[in-house]
Amino acid sequence: MDVHFTEAQPTDAEREAVDALLGPPTSGWEGAPRTLGDGHVALGGHGARSRRDQLLPALHAVSDGVGWISEGAINYICRRLTIPPADAYGVASFYALFSTTPRAPFVLHVCDDIACMAAGASELCAQLEKDVGLPGQPKQNGMATWLRSPCLGLCDRAPAALLLGAAHPPGSPGPPRAAFAPIDAAQVRGFFDASSKLLPRYYPPKTEGSDVRLLRRVGHINPKSFDDYHAAGGFSALRRAIELGPAGIIREVTESKLVGRGGAAFPTGRKWDAVAREPERPHYLVCNADESEPGTFKDRVLMEDDPFALVEAMTIAAIAGGCEHGYIYIRGEYPLAAQRLANAIEQARRHSMLGDDILERGIRFDIELRRGAGAYICGEETALFNSIEGFRGEPRNKPPFPVQKGLFGKPTIVNNVETLVNVLDIVLHGGKAYAATGTGDSTGTKLFCVSGHAAKPGLYEVPFGTTLRALIDLAGGVRDGKRLQTVLLGGAAGAFVTPDELDVPLTFEGVRAVNATLGSGVVIVFDETTDLKAILLRIAAFFRDESCGQCVPCRVGTVRQQELLQRLASAKPHGSMDVERALLAQIGQVMRDASICGLGQTASSAIESALAKFNLFSGASPR
């Protein structure tokens, strides 16, 4: 792509998609016929540049409408937003769900990540390559294709697939966006034989728990109905929060000892208080709903089946932090969750739970939904800010921290979905009552995503302090009576736990005793038949693919880590096993010490834990 505008023009469909989002162009600055008054039009020049944050939605509009993003479409978007084409191309090419080269309008993304591997995804993909063709090859007269995909957040129904397609091209083979799980080769063949009815319907996940708070409405109310949510006690926490006021809300959240549920475990009350005290305005609230850690699906379940709870919780957080505008940044692989959240936001506005005068109390707050486009790195909060602002999703150096300079350079509260939904009970029943559940340093309940070879994979809510053994027993133990080999705790960025470590209490402090982390609540169970070498190779490939490439330690380290594991797996190390292990440890240490963000800092964690606890690659010998 040239740094300058080229002669390439958008198609009518591309132009219509962009105009439907941005409105028709009003001046020559934006691609309309030029007039003498263009220099004085408010949306020209600086006015257009101020809409840089519309770049990602505009790219989505074209991709959703046509299936890929052409040079002409980029030219048109850039004229509308006054962005250099090379800059926009750098953003469009950053995301895995976008294509800047011609591609079939319908793409079936078949997950081959860790949890789906345990359910036979490797064999499924091998069969598809034989029956359907290699990934990326067009089928159905060029209308459809399939690709391998990292985790789709459907681990409880693995193996899984996600269909993403253009809006309404002639002869379209299926719905524009839909998730399917579980799936098998025969069903995929049926889809590519132009019979999409053979694709299975996705049905709600299994959810259980011994102390259910967050999941109490899941499966029991209509997630599309404001009235159902209201009848189940919805928005009573918001009314109580208005009575408490900002200081009262922060006091209760602080007393609850609630910490972030996305992996960082930062105290929520301290974060909200820091933003509330910042004099610079405006303040922003961002819900990080980009859960992309392999094995994680808890936030998806909450958004799909209890979306009004997130809207209510965000409004309470906004009152506490003095925020007037909020964003939900949801991963692009969650079409159903995005649809239900959009409906919940609209209904909340209609019932005065969002907007310029919430419950007629003079409170102003509204929420905007932003879709990601397939980038694990955007789960990092500053990378997420860059993505919303219309830049590549690359992390920023810290300090300054988001509470001082976050989204658009303003003080910003960032929390994930599970963290925010916890606030409803805290406000209703008080921080001390909330802290009575769990342990002294890990209060409340926690959602755990149990998948892999568990007999009953699903989402489980238990009090902090429950042992890993008890959680696996809740999930029915290891399926088919097989022996447990290991558990991956915390996801690809987590650590492996051995069978003799199962009595570890699931608390932030407890898992440190076995050199593990809770992360975002991933629990992937592997039985005795699992090839751990293949799992480690998939983890290494995941981090290599998902590194944003901004910093050298991560960009180079993730590649070298994968290459080294491949050498060990093929029994062709460069030197002795001890030399290769030492090199692997050095690579991991450099990534931990020098990477800008958590991706590089944790990219070797699970791999190093497996090598420390299991006798892997022992058959490798020097060449």
XYZ file of C-alpha atoms in Angstrom:
623
model
C 0.000 0.000 0.000
C 1.367 3.432 -0.968
C 1.830 6.174 1.609
C -0.157 8.406 -0.713
C -3.624 8.033 -2.197
C -3.703 5.856 -5.294
C -6.142 5.816 -8.197
C -8.024 2.835 -6.719
C -11.697 3.619 -6.134
C -14.186 1.965 -3.761
C -16.966 -0.161 -5.131
C -20.534 0.976 -4.619
C -20.936 -1.619 -1.863
C -17.824 -0.386 -0.046
C -18.870 3.239 -0.333
C -22.351 2.453 0.963
C -20.918 0.501 3.921
C -18.702 3.411 4.988
C -21.398 6.040 4.438
C -23.879 4.005 6.482
C -21.481 4.353 9.412
C -20.100 7.866 8.937
C -22.966 9.483 7.084
C -22.635 10.824 3.541
C -19.608 13.022 2.776
C -20.352 16.709 3.100
C -17.237 18.257 1.576
C -14.292 17.693 -0.675
C -12.236 16.949 2.409
C -14.224 13.733 2.773
C -14.415 12.644 -0.834
C -17.442 14.610 -2.023
C -17.123 16.988 -4.975
C -15.001 19.960 -3.890
C -16.584 23.391 -3.455
C -15.220 26.848 -2.708
C -16.410 26.616 0.887
C -14.567 23.395 1.722
C -11.914 25.159 3.765
C -14.562 26.295 6.248
C -16.511 23.068 6.646
C -16.433 21.843 10.252
C -15.874 18.212 9.317
C -12.908 18.963 7.080
C -9.285 19.098 8.228
C -9.015 18.955 12.021
C -12.701 18.095 12.381
C -12.236 14.970 10.279
C -9.034 14.007 12.064
C -10.879 14.134 15.365
C -12.862 11.128 14.130
C -9.772 8.922 13.891
C -11.437 6.613 16.422
C -13.942 5.660 13.703
C -11.238 3.869 11.708
C -11.789 0.417 13.245
C -15.600 0.621 12.923
C -15.180 1.754 9.293
C -12.910 -1.200 8.523
C -15.483 -3.479 10.148
C -18.235 -1.923 8.050
C -16.416 -2.748 4.812
C -15.363 -6.215 5.941
C -18.878 -7.019 7.147
C -20.407 -5.782 3.929
C -18.011 -7.181 1.339
C -15.817 -9.784 3.051
C -12.447 -8.068 2.594
C -10.933 -4.563 2.530
C -9.681 -3.357 -0.839
C -7.229 -0.586 -1.654
C -10.112 1.496 -2.961
C -12.010 1.039 0.305
C -8.969 2.133 2.314
C -8.587 5.188 0.066
C -12.212 6.140 0.667
C -12.072 5.592 4.435
C -8.888 7.662 4.613
C -10.421 10.553 2.686
C -13.420 10.468 5.004
C -11.257 10.474 8.144
C -8.199 12.382 6.843
C -5.800 9.517 7.627
C -2.746 8.570 5.512
C -3.504 5.375 3.564
C -0.319 3.670 4.749
C -1.389 4.356 8.319
C -4.826 2.837 7.772
C -3.324 -0.144 5.954
C -1.083 -0.742 8.976
C -4.201 -0.918 11.139
C -6.221 -3.093 8.742
C -3.379 -5.598 8.317
C -2.837 -5.809 12.085
C -6.026 -7.778 12.769
C -6.466 -11.462 11.936
C -10.180 -11.206 11.103
C -9.561 -8.622 8.357
C -8.152 -9.417 4.943
C -6.562 -6.803 2.672
C -6.401 -9.254 -0.233
C -9.384 -10.767 -2.054
C -11.020 -13.471 0.034
C -14.217 -15.451 -0.090
C -17.059 -13.507 1.546
C -17.772 -16.366 3.957
C -15.006 -17.768 6.159
C -15.427 -20.660 8.565
C -12.828 -20.270 11.342
C -12.101 -23.708 12.827
C -10.444 -23.591 16.245
C -7.300 -25.700 16.665
C -6.188 -24.234 20.001
C -5.451 -26.036 23.267
C -8.947 -26.921 24.528
C -10.156 -27.880 21.067
C -6.996 -29.970 20.547
C -8.071 -31.997 23.580
C -11.405 -32.562 21.811
C -9.837 -33.723 18.538
C -9.346 -30.474 16.621
C -6.018 -31.600 15.132
C -7.649 -34.664 13.625
C -10.627 -32.564 12.502
C -8.419 -30.065 10.668
C -6.401 -32.870 9.059
C -9.632 -34.422 7.827
C -10.841 -31.085 6.470
C -7.614 -30.640 4.522
C -8.298 -34.009 2.865
C -12.038 -33.559 2.319
C -12.391 -29.815 1.691
C -8.922 -28.576 0.770
C -6.175 -26.543 2.378
C -7.108 -23.553 4.550
C -7.794 -20.457 2.475
C -8.766 -22.302 -0.695
C -12.053 -20.932 -2.098
C -15.066 -23.240 -2.310
C -18.699 -22.872 -3.398
C -17.735 -20.955 -6.554
C -15.468 -18.700 -4.540
C -18.141 -17.871 -1.967
C -16.659 -19.653 1.059
C -13.427 -20.928 2.583
C -12.095 -22.142 5.932
C -9.160 -21.171 8.128
C -7.491 -22.489 11.264
C -8.162 -20.241 14.240
C -6.840 -19.592 17.737
C -9.255 -20.003 20.645
C -12.809 -18.855 19.876
C -14.010 -18.836 23.486
C -16.259 -21.870 22.911
C -14.080 -24.303 24.874
C -16.999 -25.811 26.802
C -18.404 -27.192 23.521
C -15.151 -28.031 21.746
C -14.287 -28.491 18.959
C -15.713 -25.212 17.740
C -16.049 -23.071 14.644
C -17.108 -19.523 13.849
C -18.685 -18.418 10.593
C -18.001 -14.815 9.604
C -19.449 -13.554 6.386
C -20.402 -10.543 4.335
C -23.881 -9.123 4.759
C -25.928 -10.311 1.817
C -23.884 -11.329 -1.235
C -25.779 -13.242 -3.926
C -25.920 -16.966 -3.213
C -24.726 -16.514 0.380
C -24.264 -19.929 2.021
C -25.369 -19.030 5.538
C -25.906 -16.361 8.184
C -23.380 -13.510 8.215
C -22.062 -14.255 11.712
C -22.678 -17.368 13.798
C -20.835 -19.655 16.231
C -21.078 -23.430 16.043
C -19.990 -25.922 18.686
C -19.391 -28.804 18.765
C -18.602 -29.460 15.129
C -17.268 -32.383 13.094
C -15.847 -32.972 9.632
C -19.117 -34.265 8.167
C -20.941 -31.096 9.188
C -18.241 -28.888 7.687
C -18.345 -30.901 4.466
C -22.101 -30.339 4.405
C -21.574 -26.605 4.687
C -19.121 -26.578 1.783
C -21.558 -28.667 -0.226
C -23.881 -25.629 -0.004
C -26.063 -27.081 2.724
C -25.500 -24.863 5.741
C -28.375 -26.579 7.544
C -25.936 -29.356 8.395
C -24.003 -27.013 10.659
C -25.069 -27.617 14.288
C -26.787 -24.906 16.205
C -24.799 -23.487 19.104
C -26.650 -23.877 22.391
C -26.069 -22.241 25.795
C -23.147 -23.422 27.928
C -23.451 -25.492 31.062
C -23.053 -23.395 34.185
C -22.848 -24.657 37.741
C -21.563 -23.581 41.119
C -21.864 -24.175 44.828
C -22.166 -20.463 45.686
C -23.836 -18.931 42.654
C -23.957 -15.148 42.532
C -22.743 -14.040 39.133
C -24.522 -16.837 37.274
C -27.851 -16.750 39.106
C -29.731 -15.236 36.157
C -27.922 -17.187 33.417
C -30.395 -19.555 31.812
C -33.259 -18.284 33.969
C -34.163 -15.015 32.259
C -34.550 -13.925 28.669
C -31.278 -12.038 27.995
C -33.041 -9.913 25.376
C -35.767 -8.703 27.746
C -35.411 -5.597 29.907
C -38.592 -6.592 31.741
C -37.205 -10.028 32.650
C -34.028 -8.509 34.035
C -35.963 -5.878 35.959
C -38.306 -8.499 37.431
C -35.262 -10.474 38.624
C -34.041 -7.483 40.639
C -32.232 -5.739 37.836
C -31.224 -2.075 38.323
C -31.902 -2.167 42.056
C -28.136 -1.949 42.572
C -28.024 1.166 40.388
C -30.717 2.829 42.517
C -28.780 1.934 45.653
C -25.559 3.272 44.092
C -27.205 6.625 43.383
C -28.171 6.814 47.072
C -24.617 5.990 48.150
C -23.007 8.502 45.805
C -19.477 8.219 44.341
C -17.653 8.183 47.687
C -20.054 5.623 49.147
C -19.694 3.295 46.151
C -15.905 3.453 46.324
C -16.002 2.817 50.091
C -18.079 -0.364 49.653
C -15.968 -1.653 46.760
C -12.783 -0.992 48.745
C -14.142 -2.791 51.829
C -15.111 -5.760 49.656
C -11.437 -6.236 48.692
C -12.574 -6.922 45.135
C -9.618 -7.288 42.776
C -9.510 -7.567 39.012
C -10.674 -10.885 37.589
C -8.801 -10.621 34.297
C -5.477 -11.837 35.686
C -3.743 -8.741 37.082
C -5.709 -8.807 40.396
C -5.375 -5.061 41.006
C -7.637 -3.679 43.794
C -10.757 -2.302 42.122
C -11.606 0.283 44.789
C -8.137 1.803 44.625
C -8.362 2.091 40.837
C -11.778 3.788 40.932
C -10.680 6.157 43.684
C -7.576 7.178 41.734
C -9.657 8.117 38.684
C -12.285 9.904 40.768
C -9.552 12.115 42.279
C -8.032 13.121 38.935
C -8.893 16.769 38.166
C -8.477 16.461 34.390
C -11.690 15.853 32.453
C -13.364 13.990 30.892
C -12.996 10.610 32.620
C -13.618 7.440 30.615
C -14.761 3.956 31.565
C -13.674 0.969 29.468
C -14.964 -2.573 29.869
C -12.313 -4.967 28.604
C -14.414 -7.711 27.015
C -11.627 -8.919 24.736
C -11.075 -12.196 26.593
C -8.822 -14.101 24.204
C -6.793 -16.271 26.575
C -7.042 -19.859 25.273
C -9.499 -21.721 27.462
C -11.419 -18.638 28.653
C -15.136 -18.143 28.002
C -16.593 -16.743 31.259
C -17.119 -13.187 30.035
C -18.817 -14.473 26.885
C -21.361 -16.357 28.984
C -22.111 -13.279 31.104
C -22.486 -11.035 28.051
C -24.622 -13.485 26.099
C -26.919 -14.518 28.934
C -26.924 -11.554 31.366
C -26.056 -8.474 29.287
C -28.145 -6.000 31.296
C -26.044 -6.806 34.379
C -22.939 -5.497 32.627
C -24.745 -2.325 31.550
C -25.931 -1.734 35.124
C -22.506 -2.446 36.627
C -20.773 -0.103 34.184
C -23.181 2.684 35.089
C -22.353 2.227 38.784
C -18.622 2.283 38.017
C -19.113 5.444 35.960
C -20.876 7.190 38.838
C -18.022 6.239 41.165
C -15.303 7.471 38.837
C -17.066 10.515 37.430
C -17.173 9.058 33.917
C -19.686 10.309 31.372
C -18.814 7.982 28.524
C -17.974 4.298 28.449
C -16.828 1.737 25.910
C -17.274 -2.009 25.798
C -14.432 -3.409 23.719
C -15.642 -6.885 22.766
C -13.625 -9.420 20.823
C -14.691 -9.843 17.214
C -15.242 -13.573 17.687
C -18.288 -12.961 19.924
C -21.099 -12.029 17.493
C -23.968 -13.199 19.715
C -22.627 -11.348 22.757
C -22.191 -8.173 20.691
C -25.749 -8.443 19.398
C -27.231 -8.914 22.868
C -25.164 -6.116 24.392
C -26.231 -3.728 21.643
C -29.853 -4.612 22.415
C -29.316 -4.179 26.169
C -27.698 -0.764 25.687
C -30.549 0.412 23.472
C -33.250 -0.825 25.882
C -31.432 0.707 28.858
C -31.455 4.071 27.071
C -35.139 3.706 26.340
C -35.875 3.103 30.034
C -33.652 6.009 31.204
C -30.977 3.719 32.652
C -28.459 5.294 30.267
C -28.309 8.720 28.681
C -28.299 12.362 29.729
C -30.586 12.040 32.767
C -30.398 8.553 34.290
C -33.484 7.818 36.412
C -34.160 11.577 36.310
C -31.340 12.164 38.791
C -29.201 14.413 36.587
C -26.605 11.682 36.002
C -25.121 11.509 32.530
C -23.522 8.327 31.181
C -23.709 6.372 27.952
C -22.003 3.295 26.490
C -20.546 2.658 23.052
C -19.864 -0.860 21.800
C -16.605 -1.429 19.910
C -15.698 -4.711 18.228
C -12.169 -6.030 18.102
C -10.976 -7.893 15.039
C -8.874 -10.823 16.158
C -5.866 -9.657 18.184
C -5.037 -11.274 21.538
C -2.751 -8.362 22.375
C -5.764 -6.031 22.560
C -6.642 -7.657 25.861
C -3.766 -5.576 27.246
C -5.397 -2.372 28.421
C -3.185 0.169 26.640
C -3.233 -1.831 23.402
C -7.012 -1.756 23.724
C -6.906 2.053 24.047
C -4.855 2.311 20.859
C -7.316 0.051 19.063
C -10.322 2.171 20.082
C -8.476 5.343 19.071
C -7.877 3.971 15.564
C -4.252 2.881 15.838
C -2.553 -0.503 15.749
C -3.283 -2.438 18.915
C 0.200 -2.096 20.369
C 0.825 -1.617 24.110
C 2.121 1.646 25.527
C 4.933 2.070 28.004
C 3.919 2.623 31.628
C 3.947 5.002 33.445
C 1.814 6.981 32.926
C -0.874 4.554 34.012
C -4.461 4.533 32.689
C -5.845 6.152 35.843
C -3.812 9.240 34.868
C -3.607 9.067 31.084
C -5.657 6.351 29.505
C -8.124 6.451 26.616
C -7.635 9.631 24.543
C -5.014 10.653 27.109
C -7.620 11.106 29.861
C -8.096 9.386 33.260
C -9.666 5.995 32.583
C -11.161 3.126 34.576
C -10.540 -0.254 32.939
C -12.149 -3.437 34.242
C -13.138 -6.723 32.686
C -16.679 -8.112 32.564
C -16.488 -10.453 35.575
C -14.962 -7.757 37.784
C -17.713 -5.283 36.956
C -20.609 -7.688 37.433
C -19.341 -8.447 40.964
C -20.061 -4.820 41.863
C -23.829 -5.377 41.814
C -23.773 -7.605 44.907
C -21.243 -5.378 46.644
C -23.440 -2.309 46.278
C -26.631 -4.134 47.253
C -25.345 -6.030 50.291
C -22.253 -4.088 51.334
C -18.541 -4.604 50.991
C -18.131 -6.382 54.331
C -20.812 -8.938 53.495
C -19.120 -9.611 50.165
C -15.708 -10.033 51.822
C -17.179 -12.681 54.153
C -17.081 -15.147 51.237
C -13.723 -16.544 50.180
C -10.505 -15.890 52.078
C -8.853 -12.873 53.653
C -6.952 -11.848 50.542
C -9.173 -13.428 47.867
C -12.760 -12.425 48.564
C -16.016 -13.368 46.898
C -16.601 -16.016 44.279
C -14.657 -16.771 41.111
C -15.731 -18.052 37.712
C -13.644 -20.942 36.390
C -13.730 -22.121 32.781
C -13.317 -25.902 32.937
C -12.618 -27.619 29.620
C -10.438 -30.267 28.009
C -10.938 -33.824 29.237
C -13.299 -32.919 32.090
C -16.421 -35.080 32.135
C -18.685 -32.016 32.409
C -16.898 -29.026 30.860
C -18.532 -25.705 31.587
C -18.478 -22.533 33.633
C -18.317 -23.016 37.409
C -18.732 -20.406 40.119
C -17.170 -21.301 43.477
C -15.927 -19.367 46.517
C -12.252 -18.487 46.579
C -10.422 -21.108 48.594
C -12.112 -24.078 46.917
C -9.416 -26.581 45.999
C -8.564 -27.471 42.432
C -9.468 -31.074 43.208
C -12.942 -30.062 44.402
C -13.495 -27.961 41.284
C -12.538 -30.834 38.984
C -14.830 -33.139 40.980
C -17.668 -30.629 40.407
C -16.934 -30.982 36.698
C -17.289 -34.774 36.943
C -13.601 -35.585 37.143
C -11.668 -36.899 34.158
C -13.946 -38.225 31.436
C -14.261 -41.930 30.599
C -12.534 -42.895 33.832
C -9.094 -42.078 32.484
C -6.146 -41.014 34.620
C -5.362 -37.337 35.035
C -2.031 -36.309 33.527
C -2.020 -32.564 34.277
C -4.098 -29.396 34.489
C -3.250 -26.153 32.705
C -4.197 -23.405 35.140
C -4.472 -19.823 33.872
C -4.369 -20.578 30.139
C -1.504 -20.316 27.676
C 0.064 -17.661 29.920
C -0.416 -19.836 33.014
C 1.274 -22.952 34.358
C 0.808 -26.715 34.529
C -0.280 -28.383 37.767
C 0.502 -32.035 38.503
C -1.929 -34.601 40.023
C -0.182 -34.386 43.412
C -0.790 -30.614 43.514
C -4.583 -30.753 43.154
C -5.263 -29.823 46.759
C -3.979 -26.304 46.168
C -6.589 -23.724 47.234
C -7.798 -21.615 44.344
C -6.809 -18.207 45.678
C -4.428 -15.619 44.310
C -1.977 -16.358 47.096
C -2.591 -20.115 47.250
C -1.604 -21.008 43.705
C 1.735 -19.274 44.118
C 2.777 -22.212 46.299
C 2.806 -24.426 43.193
C 4.324 -21.716 40.973
C 1.034 -21.180 39.176
C -1.425 -18.354 38.607
C -5.207 -18.129 38.460
C -5.021 -15.834 35.451
C -8.480 -15.338 34.045
C -9.851 -18.602 35.463
C -8.781 -21.177 32.876
C -8.764 -24.837 33.983
C -7.939 -27.198 31.095
C -7.890 -30.856 32.145
C -5.613 -33.274 30.256
C -5.877 -37.040 30.623
C -3.175 -39.657 30.219
C -3.612 -39.830 26.431
C -2.600 -36.190 25.876
C 0.575 -35.478 23.940
C 2.000 -32.653 26.058
C 4.698 -31.952 23.488
C 2.015 -31.078 20.949
C 0.282 -28.847 23.502
C 3.523 -26.951 24.190
C 4.152 -26.517 20.474
C 0.641 -25.062 20.068
C 1.224 -22.657 22.964
C 4.515 -21.528 21.412
C 2.845 -21.038 18.024
C 0.053 -19.049 19.670
C 2.429 -16.533 21.232
C 4.494 -16.254 18.066
C 1.372 -15.420 16.069
C -0.123 -13.080 18.653
C 2.968 -11.011 19.434
C 2.319 -7.516 18.108
C 5.974 -7.251 17.083
C 6.530 -3.850 18.663
C 9.372 -4.848 21.015
C 12.357 -7.000 20.049
C 12.389 -9.308 23.108
C 8.875 -10.552 22.385
C 8.996 -10.368 18.582
C 12.210 -12.395 18.362
C 11.880 -14.370 21.589
C 8.538 -15.980 20.736
C 9.923 -17.125 17.374
C 13.114 -18.524 18.870
C 11.131 -20.262 21.604
C 8.979 -22.025 19.029
C 11.977 -22.969 16.884
C 13.753 -24.465 19.899
C 10.726 -26.551 20.872
C 10.389 -27.767 17.302
C 14.018 -28.895 17.365
C 13.452 -30.772 20.616
C 10.236 -32.356 19.344
C 12.015 -33.605 16.211
C 14.900 -34.962 18.343
C 17.361 -32.661 16.596
C 18.650 -30.238 19.228
C 21.559 -27.910 18.545
C 23.900 -29.516 21.048
C 22.923 -31.342 24.234
C 19.552 -31.262 25.975
C 21.130 -29.255 28.789
C 22.324 -26.606 26.336
C 18.894 -26.326 24.735
C 17.121 -26.135 28.107
C 19.519 -23.404 29.220
C 18.874 -21.482 26.021
C 15.112 -21.827 26.473
C 15.402 -20.505 30.030
C 17.500 -17.565 28.827
C 14.937 -16.685 26.148
C 12.160 -16.784 28.739
C 14.123 -14.601 31.145
C 14.850 -11.987 28.494
C 11.170 -11.850 27.515
C 10.134 -11.486 31.165
C 12.677 -8.752 31.869
C 12.501 -6.678 28.705
C 9.114 -7.092 27.008
C 6.828 -4.067 27.034
C 3.721 -5.940 28.143
C 2.402 -9.099 29.729
C 2.302 -11.090 26.496
C 6.074 -11.323 26.219
C 6.476 -11.459 29.987
C 4.338 -14.622 30.249
C 4.955 -16.255 26.854
C 7.328 -18.840 28.349
C 5.490 -19.468 31.641
C 3.478 -22.572 30.738
C 6.293 -24.040 28.650
C 8.865 -23.649 31.416
C 6.485 -25.085 34.017
C 5.870 -28.187 31.872
C 9.569 -28.775 31.302
C 10.232 -28.388 35.040
C 7.501 -30.829 36.100
C 7.469 -33.472 33.344
C 10.105 -35.591 31.633
C 9.566 -34.235 28.142
C 11.866 -34.401 25.107
C 14.080 -36.917 26.924
C 14.523 -38.896 23.740
C 16.206 -36.031 21.911
C 19.882 -36.469 21.200
C 22.573 -34.310 19.550
C 22.961 -34.543 15.812
